[in-house]
mmCIF file of C-alpha atoms in Angstrom:
data_model
loop_
_atom_site.group_PDB
_atom_site.id
_atom_site.type_symbol
_atom_site.label_atom_id
_atom_site.label_comp_id
_atom_site.label_asym_id
_atom_site.label_seq_id
_atom_site.Cartn_x
_atom_site.Cartn_y
_atom_site.Cartn_z
ATOM 1 C CA MET C 149 -28.890 -54.041 -5.408
ATOM 2 C CA THR C 150 -29.531 -51.124 -7.722
ATOM 3 C CA SER C 151 -29.026 -47.508 -6.783
ATOM 4 C CA THR C 152 -31.650 -44.899 -7.320
ATOM 5 C CA THR C 153 -30.644 -41.395 -8.549
ATOM 6 C CA HIS C 154 -32.695 -38.585 -7.096
ATOM 7 C CA ASP C 155 -33.279 -35.784 -9.607
ATOM 8 C CA THR C 156 -33.753 -32.364 -8.033
ATOM 9 C CA THR C 157 -36.469 -30.598 -9.968
ATOM 10 C CA ASP C 158 -36.260 -26.953 -10.914
ATOM 11 C CA THR C 159 -39.270 -26.285 -8.637
ATOM 12 C CA SER C 160 -37.653 -27.837 -5.586
ATOM 13 C CA THR C 161 -34.357 -26.026 -6.237
ATOM 14 C CA THR C 162 -36.156 -22.716 -6.610
ATOM 15 C CA ASP C 163 -37.960 -23.329 -3.370
ATOM 16 C CA PHE C 164 -34.708 -24.281 -1.626
ATOM 17 C CA THR C 165 -32.856 -21.206 -2.903
ATOM 18 C CA GLU C 166 -35.696 -18.904 -1.810
ATOM 19 C CA ARG C 167 -35.687 -20.398 1.684
ATOM 20 C CA LEU C 168 -31.912 -19.930 1.826
ATOM 21 C CA ALA C 169 -32.180 -16.328 0.653
ATOM 22 C CA ALA C 170 -34.673 -15.591 3.379
ATOM 23 C CA VAL C 171 -31.997 -16.298 5.971
ATOM 24 C CA GLY C 172 -29.057 -14.777 4.115
ATOM 25 C CA LEU C 173 -27.678 -17.899 2.423
ATOM 26 C CA ARG C 174 -27.192 -19.169 -1.115
ATOM 27 C CA ILE C 175 -25.767 -22.033 -3.109
ATOM 28 C CA GLN C 176 -23.907 -22.085 -6.445
ATOM 29 C CA GLN C 177 -26.304 -22.148 -9.363
ATOM 30 C CA PRO C 178 -25.826 -22.783 -13.108
ATOM 31 C CA GLY C 179 -26.430 -19.148 -14.051
ATOM 32 C CA ASP C 180 -23.910 -17.664 -11.597
ATOM 33 C CA VAL C 181 -20.854 -15.868 -12.919
ATOM 34 C CA PRO C 182 -17.879 -18.152 -12.233
ATOM 35 C CA ILE C 183 -15.851 -17.175 -9.186
ATOM 36 C CA PHE C 184 -12.788 -19.169 -10.139
ATOM 37 C CA THR C 185 -11.449 -18.764 -13.711
ATOM 38 C CA PRO C 186 -8.288 -20.090 -15.324
ATOM 39 C CA GLU C 187 -7.014 -16.496 -15.635
ATOM 40 C CA PRO C 188 -8.230 -12.980 -14.768
ATOM 41 C CA LYS C 189 -11.370 -11.835 -16.505
ATOM 42 C CA PRO C 190 -11.526 -8.059 -15.931
ATOM 43 C CA THR C 191 -14.605 -6.063 -16.709
ATOM 44 C CA MET C 192 -12.468 -2.988 -17.349
ATOM 45 C CA VAL C 193 -11.858 -2.428 -21.062
ATOM 46 C CA PRO C 194 -8.916 -0.873 -22.874
ATOM 47 C CA MET C 195 -9.496 2.850 -23.510
ATOM 48 C CA HIS C 196 -7.874 5.609 -25.552
ATOM 49 C CA TRP C 197 -8.673 9.318 -25.017
ATOM 50 C CA LYS C 198 -7.310 11.574 -27.744
ATOM 51 C CA TRP C 199 -6.081 15.067 -26.912
ATOM 52 C CA SER C 200 -7.712 16.367 -30.053
ATOM 53 C CA GLN C 201 -11.060 15.506 -28.473
ATOM 54 C CA LEU C 202 -10.172 16.392 -24.886
ATOM 55 C CA SER C 203 -8.702 19.847 -25.338
ATOM 56 C CA GLY C 204 -11.863 21.655 -26.419
ATOM 57 C CA LEU C 205 -13.901 20.016 -23.677
ATOM 58 C CA ILE C 206 -11.299 21.016 -21.059
ATOM 59 C CA ASP C 207 -11.583 24.640 -22.168
ATOM 60 C CA GLU C 208 -15.330 24.496 -21.456
ATOM 61 C CA LEU C 209 -14.941 23.142 -17.915
ATOM 62 C CA SER C 210 -14.942 26.568 -16.247
ATOM 63 C CA GLU C 211 -18.319 27.350 -17.833
ATOM 64 C CA HIS C 212 -19.931 24.391 -16.013
ATOM 65 C CA LEU C 213 -17.914 23.917 -12.774
ATOM 66 C CA SER C 214 -16.878 26.640 -10.377
ATOM 67 C CA LEU C 215 -14.280 26.677 -7.625
ATOM 68 C CA ALA C 216 -16.422 28.215 -4.898
ATOM 69 C CA PRO C 217 -15.103 27.866 -1.326
ATOM 70 C CA GLY C 218 -15.660 24.401 0.046
ATOM 71 C CA SER C 219 -16.689 23.033 -3.347
ATOM 72 C CA GLY C 220 -15.051 20.129 -5.162
ATOM 73 C CA ARG C 221 -12.342 20.422 -7.741
ATOM 74 C CA ARG C 222 -12.899 21.266 -11.403
ATOM 75 C CA THR C 223 -12.052 17.986 -13.035
ATOM 76 C CA LEU C 224 -12.855 15.908 -16.137
ATOM 77 C CA LYS C 225 -12.898 12.247 -15.105
ATOM 78 C CA LEU C 226 -11.614 9.531 -17.311
ATOM 79 C CA THR C 227 -14.292 6.827 -17.098
ATOM 80 C CA ASN C 228 -14.392 3.220 -18.231
ATOM 81 C CA PRO C 229 -17.570 1.643 -19.598
ATOM 82 C CA GLY C 230 -16.715 -1.677 -18.043
ATOM 83 C CA LEU C 231 -16.673 -0.286 -14.526
ATOM 84 C CA GLU C 232 -19.382 1.149 -12.303
ATOM 85 C CA PHE C 233 -16.902 3.596 -10.811
ATOM 86 C CA GLY C 234 -13.374 4.829 -11.639
ATOM 87 C CA THR C 235 -10.851 4.706 -14.477
ATOM 88 C CA THR C 236 -9.560 1.337 -13.299
ATOM 89 C CA PRO C 237 -10.752 -0.981 -10.522
ATOM 90 C CA THR C 238 -8.332 0.657 -8.053
ATOM 91 C CA PHE C 239 -7.965 4.318 -9.025
ATOM 92 C CA TRP C 240 -9.603 7.285 -10.698
ATOM 93 C CA ALA C 241 -7.688 9.535 -13.143
ATOM 94 C CA SER C 242 -9.030 13.044 -13.841
ATOM 95 C CA ILE C 243 -7.849 16.168 -15.664
ATOM 96 C CA GLN C 244 -7.931 19.166 -13.364
ATOM 97 C CA TYR C 245 -8.273 22.739 -14.729
ATOM 98 C CA ILE C 246 -7.541 25.886 -12.645
ATOM 99 C CA LEU C 247 -7.630 29.523 -13.842
ATOM 100 C CA PRO C 248 -5.377 32.404 -12.795
ATOM 101 C CA GLY C 249 -6.442 33.869 -9.488
ATOM 102 C CA GLU C 250 -8.496 30.828 -8.458
ATOM 103 C CA VAL C 251 -8.152 28.952 -5.213
ATOM 104 C CA ALA C 252 -8.928 25.210 -4.821
ATOM 105 C CA THR C 253 -9.711 25.394 -1.156
ATOM 106 C CA ALA C 254 -8.169 23.214 1.521
ATOM 107 C CA HIS C 255 -9.489 19.831 2.416
ATOM 108 C CA ARG C 256 -8.289 16.305 3.188
ATOM 109 C CA HIS C 257 -9.378 12.774 2.474
ATOM 110 C CA THR C 258 -8.329 9.181 3.039
ATOM 111 C CA PRO C 259 -7.637 8.347 -0.616
ATOM 112 C CA GLU C 260 -4.016 9.019 -1.580
ATOM 113 C CA ALA C 261 -3.568 11.437 -4.485
ATOM 114 C CA PHE C 262 -0.942 12.935 -6.766
ATOM 115 C CA ARG C 263 -0.774 15.533 -9.483
ATOM 116 C CA PHE C 264 1.335 15.350 -12.662
ATOM 117 C CA VAL C 265 1.382 18.749 -14.231
ATOM 118 C CA MET C 266 0.461 18.655 -17.920
ATOM 119 C CA SER C 267 0.793 22.360 -18.790
ATOM 120 C CA GLY C 268 1.223 25.796 -17.227
ATOM 121 C CA HIS C 269 3.059 27.233 -14.203
ATOM 122 C CA GLY C 270 2.433 29.643 -11.358
ATOM 123 C CA CYS C 271 0.118 27.562 -9.230
ATOM 124 C CA ARG C 272 1.352 26.791 -5.718
ATOM 125 C CA THR C 273 0.132 23.814 -3.750
ATOM 126 C CA THR C 274 0.338 23.483 0.002
ATOM 127 C CA VAL C 275 0.365 19.999 1.558
ATOM 128 C CA ASN C 276 0.322 19.859 5.370
ATOM 129 C CA GLY C 277 2.153 23.167 5.529
ATOM 130 C CA GLU C 278 4.752 22.478 2.820
ATOM 131 C CA ASN C 279 4.415 24.746 -0.220
ATOM 132 C CA TYR C 280 5.648 24.140 -3.756
ATOM 133 C CA GLU C 281 5.222 25.914 -7.077
ATOM 134 C CA MET C 282 4.015 23.551 -9.754
ATOM 135 C CA HIS C 283 5.454 23.466 -13.280
ATOM 136 C CA ALA C 284 4.755 21.338 -16.365
ATOM 137 C CA GLY C 285 6.301 17.874 -15.873
ATOM 138 C CA ASP C 286 6.449 18.055 -12.075
ATOM 139 C CA LEU C 287 5.001 15.320 -9.861
ATOM 140 C CA VAL C 288 3.404 16.441 -6.582
ATOM 141 C CA LEU C 289 2.077 14.049 -3.937
ATOM 142 C CA THR C 290 -0.853 14.359 -1.522
ATOM 143 C CA PRO C 291 -0.601 11.501 1.000
ATOM 144 C CA SER C 292 -3.700 10.154 2.740
ATOM 145 C CA TRP C 293 -5.316 12.548 5.202
ATOM 146 C CA ASP C 294 -2.971 15.429 4.480
ATOM 147 C CA TRP C 295 -4.474 18.922 4.180
ATOM 148 C CA HIS C 296 -3.963 20.364 0.718
ATOM 149 C CA ASP C 297 -4.993 23.426 -1.304
ATOM 150 C CA HIS C 298 -3.937 25.038 -4.553
ATOM 151 C CA VAL C 299 -3.632 28.806 -5.267
ATOM 152 C CA HIS C 300 -2.976 29.909 -8.847
ATOM 153 C CA HIS C 301 -0.785 33.011 -9.023
ATOM 154 C CA GLY C 302 0.056 32.594 -12.749
ATOM 155 C CA GLU C 303 -1.271 34.263 -15.890
ATOM 156 C CA GLU C 304 -2.563 31.270 -17.855
ATOM 157 C CA PRO C 305 -4.738 28.250 -17.071
ATOM 158 C CA MET C 306 -3.014 25.254 -15.523
ATOM 159 C CA ILE C 307 -3.854 21.638 -16.334
ATOM 160 C CA TRP C 308 -2.746 18.586 -14.480
ATOM 161 C CA LEU C 309 -3.491 14.920 -14.170
ATOM 162 C CA ASP C 310 -5.159 14.060 -10.838
ATOM 163 C CA VAL C 311 -5.019 10.428 -9.651
ATOM 164 C CA LEU C 312 -6.586 9.070 -6.476
ATOM 165 C CA ASP C 313 -6.833 5.518 -5.247
ATOM 166 C CA ILE C 314 -10.463 6.304 -4.471
ATOM 167 C CA SER C 315 -11.872 3.162 -6.123
ATOM 168 C CA LEU C 316 -9.830 1.030 -3.746
ATOM 169 C CA VAL C 317 -10.620 3.063 -0.610
ATOM 170 C CA ARG C 318 -14.313 3.118 -1.600
ATOM 171 C CA PHE C 319 -14.317 -0.665 -2.023
ATOM 172 C CA PHE C 320 -13.041 -1.011 1.545
ATOM 173 C CA ASP C 321 -15.727 1.462 2.829
ATOM 174 C CA SER C 322 -12.974 3.654 4.190
ATOM 175 C CA ILE C 323 -13.746 7.032 2.665
ATOM 176 C CA PHE C 324 -13.291 9.961 5.061
ATOM 177 C CA PHE C 325 -13.332 13.644 3.957
ATOM 178 C CA GLU C 326 -13.064 16.941 5.790
ATOM 179 C CA ASN C 327 -12.923 20.605 4.708
ATOM 180 C CA TYR C 328 -10.389 22.870 6.365
ATOM 181 C CA SER C 329 -11.565 25.724 8.562
ATOM 182 C CA ALA C 330 -10.280 28.337 6.101
ATOM 183 C CA ASP C 331 -9.799 28.508 2.319
ATOM 184 C CA VAL C 332 -6.084 27.890 2.632
ATOM 185 C CA GLN C 333 -3.846 26.520 5.360
ATOM 186 C CA PRO C 334 -0.813 28.245 6.944
ATOM 187 C CA VAL C 335 2.553 27.655 5.281
ATOM 188 C CA ASP C 336 5.448 26.349 7.318
ATOM 189 C CA GLU C 337 8.410 28.584 8.183
ATOM 190 C CA VAL C 338 10.515 26.347 5.915
ATOM 191 C CA PRO C 339 8.002 25.752 3.167
ATOM 192 C CA ASP C 340 9.998 23.127 1.259
ATOM 193 C CA ALA C 341 11.554 21.256 4.166
ATOM 194 C CA GLY C 342 10.853 17.802 2.735
ATOM 195 C CA TYR C 343 12.509 18.659 -0.572
ATOM 196 C CA ARG C 344 15.503 20.195 1.178
ATOM 197 C CA ARG C 345 15.992 16.984 3.156
ATOM 198 C CA PHE C 346 15.426 14.428 0.494
ATOM 199 C CA GLY C 347 15.123 16.088 -2.891
ATOM 200 C CA SER C 348 18.642 15.429 -4.135
ATOM 201 C CA GLY C 349 17.785 11.789 -4.891
ATOM 202 C CA LEU C 350 21.379 10.860 -3.916
ATOM 203 C CA LEU C 351 21.818 11.953 -0.358
ATOM 204 C CA ARG C 352 19.641 12.194 2.768
ATOM 205 C CA PRO C 353 20.096 13.579 6.298
ATOM 206 C CA VAL C 354 22.220 11.481 8.652
ATOM 207 C CA GLY C 355 19.966 9.388 10.862
ATOM 208 C CA ALA C 356 16.944 9.583 8.544
ATOM 209 C CA VAL C 357 15.504 6.107 8.313
ATOM 210 C CA ALA C 358 12.318 4.560 7.113
ATOM 211 C CA THR C 359 9.568 4.886 9.666
ATOM 212 C CA GLY C 360 6.705 3.157 7.934
ATOM 213 C CA ASN C 361 4.900 6.488 7.569
ATOM 214 C CA ASP C 362 4.182 8.410 4.393
ATOM 215 C CA ASN C 363 6.897 9.340 1.931
ATOM 216 C CA PRO C 364 8.464 12.586 3.264
ATOM 217 C CA LEU C 365 9.207 13.864 -0.244
ATOM 218 C CA LEU C 366 6.210 15.618 -1.812
ATOM 219 C CA ALA C 367 7.659 17.195 -4.952
ATOM 220 C CA TYR C 368 9.533 15.532 -7.846
ATOM 221 C CA PRO C 369 10.700 18.188 -10.353
ATOM 222 C CA LYS C 370 10.687 17.661 -14.095
ATOM 223 C CA ALA C 371 14.383 18.584 -14.482
ATOM 224 C CA GLN C 372 15.581 15.789 -12.239
ATOM 225 C CA ALA C 373 13.303 13.220 -13.889
ATOM 226 C CA ASP C 374 14.568 14.243 -17.346
ATOM 227 C CA ALA C 375 18.194 13.993 -16.234
ATOM 228 C CA ALA C 376 17.617 10.541 -14.788
ATOM 229 C CA VAL C 377 15.979 9.332 -18.023
ATOM 230 C CA ALA C 378 18.797 10.750 -20.111
ATOM 231 C CA GLN C 379 21.348 8.931 -17.953
ATOM 232 C CA ALA C 380 19.376 5.648 -18.077
ATOM 233 C CA ALA C 381 19.234 5.872 -21.865
ATOM 234 C CA GLY C 382 22.862 4.819 -21.886
ATOM 235 C CA LEU C 383 21.891 1.354 -20.600
ATOM 236 C CA PRO C 384 20.547 -1.583 -22.699
ATOM 237 C CA ALA C 385 16.932 -1.160 -23.595
ATOM 238 C CA ASP C 386 14.260 -2.887 -21.528
ATOM 239 C CA PRO C 387 12.652 -5.372 -23.975
ATOM 240 C CA VAL C 388 9.137 -4.313 -22.976
ATOM 241 C CA ASP C 389 9.437 -0.609 -22.134
ATOM 242 C CA ASP C 390 12.784 0.618 -23.621
ATOM 243 C CA VAL C 391 13.796 3.199 -20.970
ATOM 244 C CA ILE C 392 11.597 3.274 -17.883
ATOM 245 C CA LEU C 393 12.221 4.609 -14.365
ATOM 246 C CA GLU C 394 10.048 4.555 -11.277
ATOM 247 C CA TYR C 395 9.669 7.476 -8.905
ATOM 248 C CA GLN C 396 10.744 6.321 -5.440
ATOM 249 C CA ASP C 397 10.412 7.097 -1.742
ATOM 250 C CA PRO C 398 13.949 8.293 -0.884
ATOM 251 C CA THR C 399 13.860 6.741 2.642
ATOM 252 C CA THR C 400 12.957 3.253 1.536
ATOM 253 C CA GLY C 401 13.527 2.906 -2.199
ATOM 254 C CA ASN C 402 9.931 1.759 -2.539
ATOM 255 C CA PRO C 403 7.359 3.307 -4.852
ATOM 256 C CA VAL C 404 6.300 6.802 -3.785
ATOM 257 C CA MET C 405 2.897 5.569 -2.538
ATOM 258 C CA LYS C 406 1.724 2.383 -0.887
ATOM 259 C CA THR C 407 -0.936 1.679 -3.495
ATOM 260 C CA LEU C 408 0.266 3.471 -6.677
ATOM 261 C CA SER C 409 3.464 3.502 -8.695
ATOM 262 C CA MET C 410 4.408 6.365 -10.974
ATOM 263 C CA LYS C 411 6.894 5.832 -13.786
ATOM 264 C CA THR C 412 8.438 7.945 -16.567
ATOM 265 C CA GLN C 413 9.291 6.245 -19.853
ATOM 266 C CA LEU C 414 11.228 6.943 -23.037
ATOM 267 C CA LEU C 415 10.334 5.045 -26.215
ATOM 268 C CA ARG C 416 13.044 5.788 -28.729
ATOM 269 C CA ASN C 417 12.409 5.882 -32.418
ATOM 270 C CA GLY C 418 12.594 2.431 -33.923
ATOM 271 C CA PHE C 419 11.787 0.606 -30.685
ATOM 272 C CA ARG C 420 9.507 -2.444 -31.037
ATOM 273 C CA GLY C 421 8.665 -3.866 -27.639
ATOM 274 C CA ARG C 422 7.973 -7.413 -26.568
ATOM 275 C CA SER C 423 4.349 -8.260 -25.849
ATOM 276 C CA VAL C 424 3.593 -8.831 -22.160
ATOM 277 C CA GLN C 425 0.655 -9.343 -19.804
ATOM 278 C CA HIS C 426 0.496 -8.765 -16.076
ATOM 279 C CA THR C 427 -2.047 -8.406 -13.303
ATOM 280 C CA GLY C 428 -2.956 -4.869 -12.287
ATOM 281 C CA SER C 429 -4.249 -1.933 -14.293
ATOM 282 C CA LYS C 430 -2.426 1.191 -15.599
ATOM 283 C CA VAL C 431 -3.000 4.489 -17.302
ATOM 284 C CA TYR C 432 -0.538 6.349 -19.567
ATOM 285 C CA TRP C 433 -0.320 10.018 -20.497
ATOM 286 C CA VAL C 434 1.765 10.933 -23.575
ATOM 287 C CA ILE C 435 4.131 13.710 -22.567
ATOM 288 C CA ASP C 436 5.623 14.095 -26.014
ATOM 289 C CA GLY C 437 5.930 12.275 -29.344
ATOM 290 C CA SER C 438 3.800 9.542 -30.868
ATOM 291 C CA GLY C 439 3.674 5.772 -31.206
ATOM 292 C CA THR C 440 1.467 2.729 -31.123
ATOM 293 C CA THR C 441 0.338 0.407 -28.362
ATOM 294 C CA GLU C 442 -1.638 -2.706 -29.126
ATOM 295 C CA VAL C 443 -3.862 -3.853 -26.259
ATOM 296 C CA ALA C 444 -5.712 -7.146 -26.481
ATOM 297 C CA GLY C 445 -5.965 -6.849 -30.238
ATOM 298 C CA ARG C 446 -6.935 -3.154 -30.224
ATOM 299 C CA ARG C 447 -4.477 -0.736 -31.859
ATOM 300 C CA PHE C 448 -4.028 2.652 -30.131
ATOM 301 C CA GLU C 449 -2.125 5.153 -32.271
ATOM 302 C CA TRP C 450 -1.314 7.848 -29.705
ATOM 303 C CA SER C 451 0.302 11.255 -29.837
ATOM 304 C CA LYS C 452 1.135 14.109 -27.449
ATOM 305 C CA GLY C 453 -1.547 14.754 -24.854
ATOM 306 C CA ASP C 454 -3.399 11.437 -25.297
ATOM 307 C CA PHE C 455 -4.313 9.088 -22.475
ATOM 308 C CA PHE C 456 -4.796 5.308 -22.702
ATOM 309 C CA ALA C 457 -5.630 2.645 -20.139
ATOM 310 C CA ILE C 458 -4.709 -1.048 -19.996
ATOM 311 C CA PRO C 459 -6.718 -3.575 -17.915
ATOM 312 C CA SER C 460 -5.278 -6.400 -15.809
ATOM 313 C CA TRP C 461 -3.892 -9.330 -17.826
ATOM 314 C CA ALA C 462 -4.490 -7.683 -21.199
ATOM 315 C CA PRO C 463 -1.633 -8.588 -23.636
ATOM 316 C CA HIS C 464 0.013 -5.371 -24.831
ATOM 317 C CA ARG C 465 3.093 -4.054 -26.509
ATOM 318 C CA HIS C 466 4.567 -0.677 -27.551
ATOM 319 C CA GLU C 467 6.099 0.434 -30.796
ATOM 320 C CA ASN C 468 7.633 3.736 -31.973
ATOM 321 C CA ALA C 469 8.102 4.107 -35.681
ATOM 322 C CA SER C 470 7.281 7.856 -35.733
ATOM 323 C CA GLY C 471 10.717 9.120 -36.587
ATOM 324 C CA ALA C 472 11.228 10.793 -33.221
ATOM 325 C CA ASP C 473 11.545 9.723 -29.596
ATOM 326 C CA ALA C 474 8.403 9.664 -27.356
ATOM 327 C CA ARG C 475 7.973 10.217 -23.603
ATOM 328 C CA LEU C 476 5.220 8.662 -21.483
ATOM 329 C CA PHE C 477 4.065 9.078 -17.902
ATOM 330 C CA ARG C 478 2.461 5.991 -16.324
ATOM 331 C CA VAL C 479 0.537 5.244 -13.177
ATOM 332 C CA ASP C 480 -0.280 1.660 -12.069
ATOM 333 C CA ASP C 481 -1.394 -0.248 -9.005
ATOM 334 C CA SER C 482 1.540 -2.673 -8.854
ATOM 335 C CA PRO C 483 2.581 -1.790 -5.229
ATOM 336 C CA LEU C 484 -0.809 -2.935 -4.017
ATOM 337 C CA LEU C 485 -0.660 -6.239 -5.952
ATOM 338 C CA ARG C 486 2.920 -6.915 -4.966
ATOM 339 C CA ALA C 487 2.123 -6.361 -1.281
ATOM 340 C CA ALA C 488 -0.726 -8.813 -1.543
ATOM 341 C CA GLY C 489 1.344 -11.371 -3.438
ATOM 342 C CA LEU C 490 -0.894 -11.072 -6.474
ATOM 343 C CA TYR C 491 1.423 -9.516 -9.066
ATOM 344 C CA VAL C 492 2.010 -11.894 -11.955
ATOM 345 C CA GLU C 493 3.746 -11.028 -15.232
ATOM 346 C CA ARG C 494 4.642 -13.130 -18.274
ATOM 347 C CA PRO C 495 5.706 -12.575 -21.881
ATOM 348 C CA VAL C 496 3.198 -13.293 -24.617
ATOM 349 C CA GLN C 497 4.475 -15.422 -27.458
ATOM 350 C CA ASP C 498 3.945 -14.913 -31.184
ATOM 351 C CA GLU C 499 2.095 -11.659 -30.897
ATOM 352 C CA THR C 500 3.028 -8.803 -33.220
ATOM 353 C CA ILE C 501 1.655 -5.389 -33.994
ATOM 354 C CA SER C 502 0.091 -5.493 -37.426
ATOM 355 C CA ARG C 503 1.087 -2.827 -39.915
#
């Protein structure tokens, strides 16, 4: 007995797929983008934003965006041509600019947010009644659904990095937003209670235990971060990142936010890092100094004030041959991936930065 092979014609397949589509169904077809790939294939592309190009544009922001009551913030968003929305698939990084005497009025939203102050001082932020003055190099948190406003009492413009996990929250259709009933919210009787309880980094109140709620520490001053980096510099260098420390929730030891990790990094002169790739995306801001990062074959020669972004699974490595040490601030989505069991990291062999 011989078997007969039935060839499905293009016409019959088209008819079948159209009948499936009419009732909300489909089958895999030759032209479909593969769902399963041997390794991640991100659409996000490596990016480098130079401060020499950003600085003039930031100065023009106030001519085009106001801070009227109830309006949005004055920000310059770092976009990625490979993405429909956001700087990375999980978060959006922006540069916020506020002038002396201005008020960024109170509101709240479900995306978690933080500010890393790039320059200036004299602006005070209130988060759910706690009030802190912001200085260059400080990290200030705004947990999900916390009221927050900013009032600038200083004499010069302030600039800070704003990061929100809005891409992630938007993906889950969980965006909620609400304006406060007044421009600013009341300040608590003890305006820095969280910092007084947990800000030492070494000690905490007796009986304070992890509750599963938001990190109770909202402000991480520059001076303490610098001291910690200087102390860690006495240890052997990390082969990938030289000296790198993660900001932590003092009640749990976990990253400061459930979805985002913030890190401060020292790349000493002469450091040549090992090439690595890992799942998850990240953005760097250069606090000081200069160096080179090669990302998937692209060479980013960065200096003070620059930003650069690295997609998931892109091979990358750092080098500092500038003659002076360099400092970096980094945000990544590793807590989210670790919680989901999706964080993977591996060294990349035989990859060097060309000179």
